[in-house]
mmCIF file of C-alpha atoms in Angstrom:
data_model
loop_
_atom_site.group_PDB
_atom_site.id
_atom_site.type_symbol
_atom_site.label_atom_id
_atom_site.label_comp_id
_atom_site.label_asym_id
_atom_site.label_seq_id
_atom_site.Cartn_x
_atom_site.Cartn_y
_atom_site.Cartn_z
ATOM 1 C CA MET A 1 -6.656 30.672 10.924
ATOM 2 C CA ILE A 2 -3.888 28.932 12.993
ATOM 3 C CA PRO A 3 -4.976 25.971 15.209
ATOM 4 C CA PRO A 4 -3.539 26.105 18.842
ATOM 5 C CA PHE A 5 -0.113 24.785 19.126
ATOM 6 C CA PHE A 6 -1.326 21.958 21.143
ATOM 7 C CA LEU A 7 -3.575 20.433 18.251
ATOM 8 C CA ILE A 8 -0.944 20.416 15.945
ATOM 9 C CA SER A 9 2.417 18.311 16.226
ATOM 10 C CA PRO A 10 5.669 19.867 17.334
ATOM 11 C CA LEU A 11 7.590 19.854 14.434
ATOM 12 C CA ALA A 12 4.650 21.708 12.491
ATOM 13 C CA TRP A 13 4.192 24.628 15.741
ATOM 14 C CA LEU A 14 8.221 24.668 15.030
ATOM 15 C CA ASP A 15 7.604 25.503 11.577
ATOM 16 C CA TRP A 16 4.844 28.301 12.210
ATOM 17 C CA LEU A 17 7.118 29.895 15.223
ATOM 18 C CA LEU A 18 10.364 30.142 12.517
ATOM 19 C CA GLY A 19 8.024 31.484 9.855
ATOM 20 C CA LEU A 20 9.201 28.595 7.091
ATOM 21 C CA SER A 21 6.786 28.253 4.442
ATOM 22 C CA ALA A 22 4.152 25.618 4.127
ATOM 23 C CA ALA A 23 4.146 23.066 1.139
ATOM 24 C CA ALA A 24 2.217 24.395 -1.607
ATOM 25 C CA VAL A 25 -0.807 22.138 -3.447
ATOM 26 C CA SER A 26 -0.996 22.185 -7.032
ATOM 27 C CA PRO A 27 -2.369 20.084 -9.399
ATOM 28 C CA ALA A 28 -0.012 17.071 -10.797
ATOM 29 C CA GLY A 29 0.890 15.876 -14.547
ATOM 30 C CA THR A 30 3.273 13.763 -16.014
ATOM 31 C CA ARG A 31 6.178 15.656 -15.599
ATOM 32 C CA ASP A 32 5.207 14.403 -12.086
ATOM 33 C CA ALA A 33 5.708 10.925 -13.124
ATOM 34 C CA GLU A 34 9.359 9.712 -11.646
ATOM 35 C CA GLN A 35 9.140 12.352 -8.453
ATOM 36 C CA PHE A 36 6.091 10.380 -7.048
ATOM 37 C CA ALA A 37 7.447 6.914 -8.060
ATOM 38 C CA VAL A 38 10.362 7.812 -5.522
ATOM 39 C CA LEU A 39 8.248 8.725 -2.912
ATOM 40 C CA HIS A 40 5.529 5.855 -3.504
ATOM 41 C CA ALA A 41 8.532 3.180 -2.800
ATOM 42 C CA ALA A 42 9.515 4.679 0.047
ATOM 43 C CA ALA A 43 6.236 4.807 1.306
ATOM 44 C CA PHE A 44 5.057 1.352 0.293
ATOM 45 C CA GLY A 45 6.690 -1.949 0.231
ATOM 46 C CA ARG A 46 5.633 -2.302 -3.370
ATOM 47 C CA GLY A 47 5.897 1.107 -4.615
ATOM 48 C CA TRP A 48 5.256 2.069 -9.130
ATOM 49 C CA SER A 49 7.339 2.572 -11.348
ATOM 50 C CA ALA A 50 7.241 5.860 -12.899
ATOM 51 C CA GLU A 51 6.197 4.498 -16.073
ATOM 52 C CA GLU A 52 2.954 3.537 -14.058
ATOM 53 C CA PHE A 53 2.814 6.725 -13.015
ATOM 54 C CA GLU A 54 2.947 8.479 -16.521
ATOM 55 C CA ARG A 55 0.189 6.198 -18.091
ATOM 56 C CA LEU A 56 -1.648 6.963 -15.076
ATOM 57 C CA LEU A 57 -1.447 10.979 -15.448
ATOM 58 C CA ILE A 58 -2.486 10.901 -18.919
ATOM 59 C CA GLU A 59 -5.089 9.598 -18.184
ATOM 60 C CA ARG A 60 -8.399 12.070 -18.671
ATOM 61 C CA ASN A 61 -10.209 10.081 -15.560
ATOM 62 C CA VAL A 62 -7.170 10.703 -13.315
ATOM 63 C CA VAL A 63 -6.732 13.691 -11.066
ATOM 64 C CA ALA A 64 -3.658 14.437 -9.199
ATOM 65 C CA ASP A 65 -2.775 17.013 -6.925
ATOM 66 C CA ARG A 66 0.797 17.513 -5.583
ATOM 67 C CA ALA A 67 2.709 19.212 -2.331
ATOM 68 C CA MET A 68 5.633 20.754 -3.254
ATOM 69 C CA SER A 69 7.731 22.461 -0.764
ATOM 70 C CA GLY A 70 10.127 24.713 -3.183
ATOM 71 C CA ALA A 71 11.242 22.241 -5.880
ATOM 72 C CA ARG A 72 11.125 19.242 -3.214
ATOM 73 C CA LEU A 73 7.988 16.697 -3.288
ATOM 74 C CA ALA A 74 6.770 16.409 -0.384
ATOM 75 C CA GLY A 75 3.377 15.050 -0.797
ATOM 76 C CA PHE A 76 0.725 13.318 -3.630
ATOM 77 C CA VAL A 77 -2.440 12.461 -3.668
ATOM 78 C CA ILE A 78 -4.204 10.672 -6.620
ATOM 79 C CA SER A 79 -7.337 9.161 -7.940
ATOM 80 C CA ARG A 80 -9.535 8.064 -10.379
ATOM 81 C CA LEU A 81 -13.332 9.200 -11.748
ATOM 82 C CA ALA A 82 -15.873 7.295 -12.772
ATOM 83 C CA ALA A 83 -19.235 8.593 -13.473
ATOM 84 C CA ASP A 84 -19.970 10.744 -10.610
ATOM 85 C CA GLN A 85 -17.213 8.653 -7.832
ATOM 86 C CA ALA A 86 -13.868 8.660 -7.662
ATOM 87 C CA GLU A 87 -11.434 5.464 -6.130
ATOM 88 C CA ILE A 88 -8.359 7.054 -4.276
ATOM 89 C CA LEU A 89 -5.392 5.098 -5.761
ATOM 90 C CA SER A 90 -2.561 6.563 -3.645
ATOM 91 C CA ILE A 91 -2.045 9.755 -0.908
ATOM 92 C CA THR A 92 1.794 9.360 -0.214
ATOM 93 C CA ILE A 93 3.632 11.683 2.061
ATOM 94 C CA ALA A 94 7.299 12.310 2.218
ATOM 95 C CA ALA A 95 8.621 10.826 5.920
ATOM 96 C CA SER A 96 10.370 14.285 6.446
ATOM 97 C CA TYR A 97 6.853 15.688 6.195
ATOM 98 C CA ARG A 98 4.510 13.609 8.147
ATOM 99 C CA GLY A 99 2.782 14.679 11.490
ATOM 100 C CA ARG A 100 2.492 18.151 10.166
ATOM 101 C CA GLY A 101 -0.695 18.520 8.709
ATOM 102 C CA LEU A 102 0.514 17.907 5.426
ATOM 103 C CA ALA A 103 -1.700 15.228 4.534
ATOM 104 C CA ARG A 104 -4.692 16.800 5.956
ATOM 105 C CA LYS A 105 -4.342 20.084 3.479
ATOM 106 C CA LEU A 106 -3.862 17.974 -0.003
ATOM 107 C CA LEU A 107 -6.699 16.139 1.108
ATOM 108 C CA ASP A 108 -9.105 18.546 1.578
ATOM 109 C CA VAL A 109 -7.418 20.550 -1.793
ATOM 110 C CA HIS A 110 -8.137 17.029 -3.732
ATOM 111 C CA MET A 111 -11.480 16.749 -2.667
ATOM 112 C CA ARG A 112 -12.450 19.954 -3.073
ATOM 113 C CA ARG A 113 -11.141 19.206 -7.106
ATOM 114 C CA LEU A 114 -13.420 16.533 -7.055
ATOM 115 C CA VAL A 115 -16.784 17.648 -6.538
ATOM 116 C CA ALA A 116 -15.587 20.684 -9.052
ATOM 117 C CA TYR A 117 -15.419 17.698 -10.639
ATOM 118 C CA GLY A 118 -18.997 16.280 -10.205
ATOM 119 C CA ILE A 119 -17.857 13.781 -8.141
ATOM 120 C CA ASN A 120 -20.797 12.402 -5.114
ATOM 121 C CA ALA A 121 -18.970 9.943 -3.381
ATOM 122 C CA VAL A 122 -15.271 8.441 -2.941
ATOM 123 C CA PHE A 123 -14.136 5.367 -1.583
ATOM 124 C CA LEU A 124 -10.427 4.099 -0.633
ATOM 125 C CA GLU A 125 -8.779 1.429 0.602
ATOM 126 C CA VAL A 126 -6.442 1.931 3.870
ATOM 127 C CA ASP A 127 -4.284 -1.465 5.633
ATOM 128 C CA GLU A 128 -6.217 -1.052 8.983
ATOM 129 C CA ARG A 129 -2.997 -1.418 10.877
ATOM 130 C CA ASN A 130 -2.750 1.900 9.460
ATOM 131 C CA VAL A 131 -3.295 4.118 11.971
ATOM 132 C CA PRO A 132 -2.509 7.598 11.033
ATOM 133 C CA ALA A 133 -4.172 7.055 7.975
ATOM 134 C CA CYS A 134 -7.082 5.672 9.346
ATOM 135 C CA ARG A 135 -7.626 8.884 11.847
ATOM 136 C CA LEU A 136 -6.793 10.849 8.563
ATOM 137 C CA TYR A 137 -9.947 9.350 6.680
ATOM 138 C CA ALA A 138 -12.098 9.590 10.157
ATOM 139 C CA GLY A 139 -11.677 12.835 10.511
ATOM 140 C CA PHE A 140 -12.658 13.752 7.233
ATOM 141 C CA GLY A 141 -15.865 12.130 7.766
ATOM 142 C CA PHE A 142 -15.142 8.380 5.489
ATOM 143 C CA ARG A 143 -16.884 5.458 6.568
ATOM 144 C CA GLU A 144 -16.426 1.829 6.621
ATOM 145 C CA VAL A 145 -18.063 -0.235 4.173
ATOM 146 C CA GLY A 146 -16.093 -3.013 3.582
ATOM 147 C CA ARG A 147 -13.263 -5.153 4.586
ATOM 148 C CA ARG A 148 -10.586 -7.516 2.175
ATOM 149 C CA ASP A 149 -9.395 -9.993 4.882
ATOM 150 C CA SER A 150 -5.608 -10.798 4.509
ATOM 151 C CA TYR A 151 -5.905 -8.067 1.155
ATOM 152 C CA TYR A 152 -2.238 -6.671 2.367
ATOM 153 C CA ALA A 153 -0.647 -10.223 2.854
ATOM 154 C CA ASP A 154 2.569 -9.202 0.957
ATOM 155 C CA ALA A 155 3.037 -6.688 3.734
ATOM 156 C CA GLY A 156 1.732 -8.604 6.045
ATOM 157 C CA ARG A 157 4.751 -11.418 5.302
ATOM 158 C CA GLU A 158 7.998 -9.276 4.738
ATOM 159 C CA ALA A 159 7.517 -7.334 8.261
ATOM 160 C CA GLY A 160 6.973 -11.093 9.660
ATOM 161 C CA LYS A 161 3.665 -10.312 10.754
ATOM 162 C CA GLU A 162 0.289 -11.478 10.136
ATOM 163 C CA ALA A 163 -1.468 -10.311 6.792
ATOM 164 C CA GLY A 164 -3.432 -7.010 7.515
ATOM 165 C CA THR A 165 -7.008 -6.237 6.563
ATOM 166 C CA ALA A 166 -7.600 -3.885 3.735
ATOM 167 C CA LEU A 167 -10.920 -1.509 4.877
ATOM 168 C CA VAL A 168 -13.017 -0.285 2.543
ATOM 169 C CA LEU A 169 -14.127 3.111 3.163
ATOM 170 C CA ARG A 170 -16.782 6.310 1.041
ATOM 171 C CA ARG A 171 -17.440 9.801 2.264
ATOM 172 C CA ASP A 172 -19.706 11.165 0.169
ATOM 173 C CA LEU A 173 -19.247 14.948 -1.050
ATOM 174 C CA VAL A 174 -23.020 15.452 -1.381
#
């Protein structure tokens, strides 16, 4: 079912109206490390290298999903599993795909995979100033369980702003 046009962004509405295909979500692997690094660096002040992503993606306790639009990476999410819990390490959407519901789709698929792995709770950290991300996580039922003041000190200094507080969020899956 497609949500009413007023609940989605104008770009998503236009994509639907023109019949453009949505990005396909699938499991990611080491072949995606280079593209992950490029996208991550574009989205965050300090991106992870392709080597860092490759090391993560070969770990047996790491689960990653990617959203592809043709051959182009539109977004990804990566989590580390520990017993019956997971931590989302990063979720990143390419700037040209933001505001179209892709993060919601990607996170939904990823969380369903986590449930299939027997995960009962998911944790993540987010800069409290990242309003779109906070809104996304709230919509998925994440709740604040902790705070790390001045956690994003580097990002704050780079932007000439005060250091940001990391919100530690949790979502129970069962």
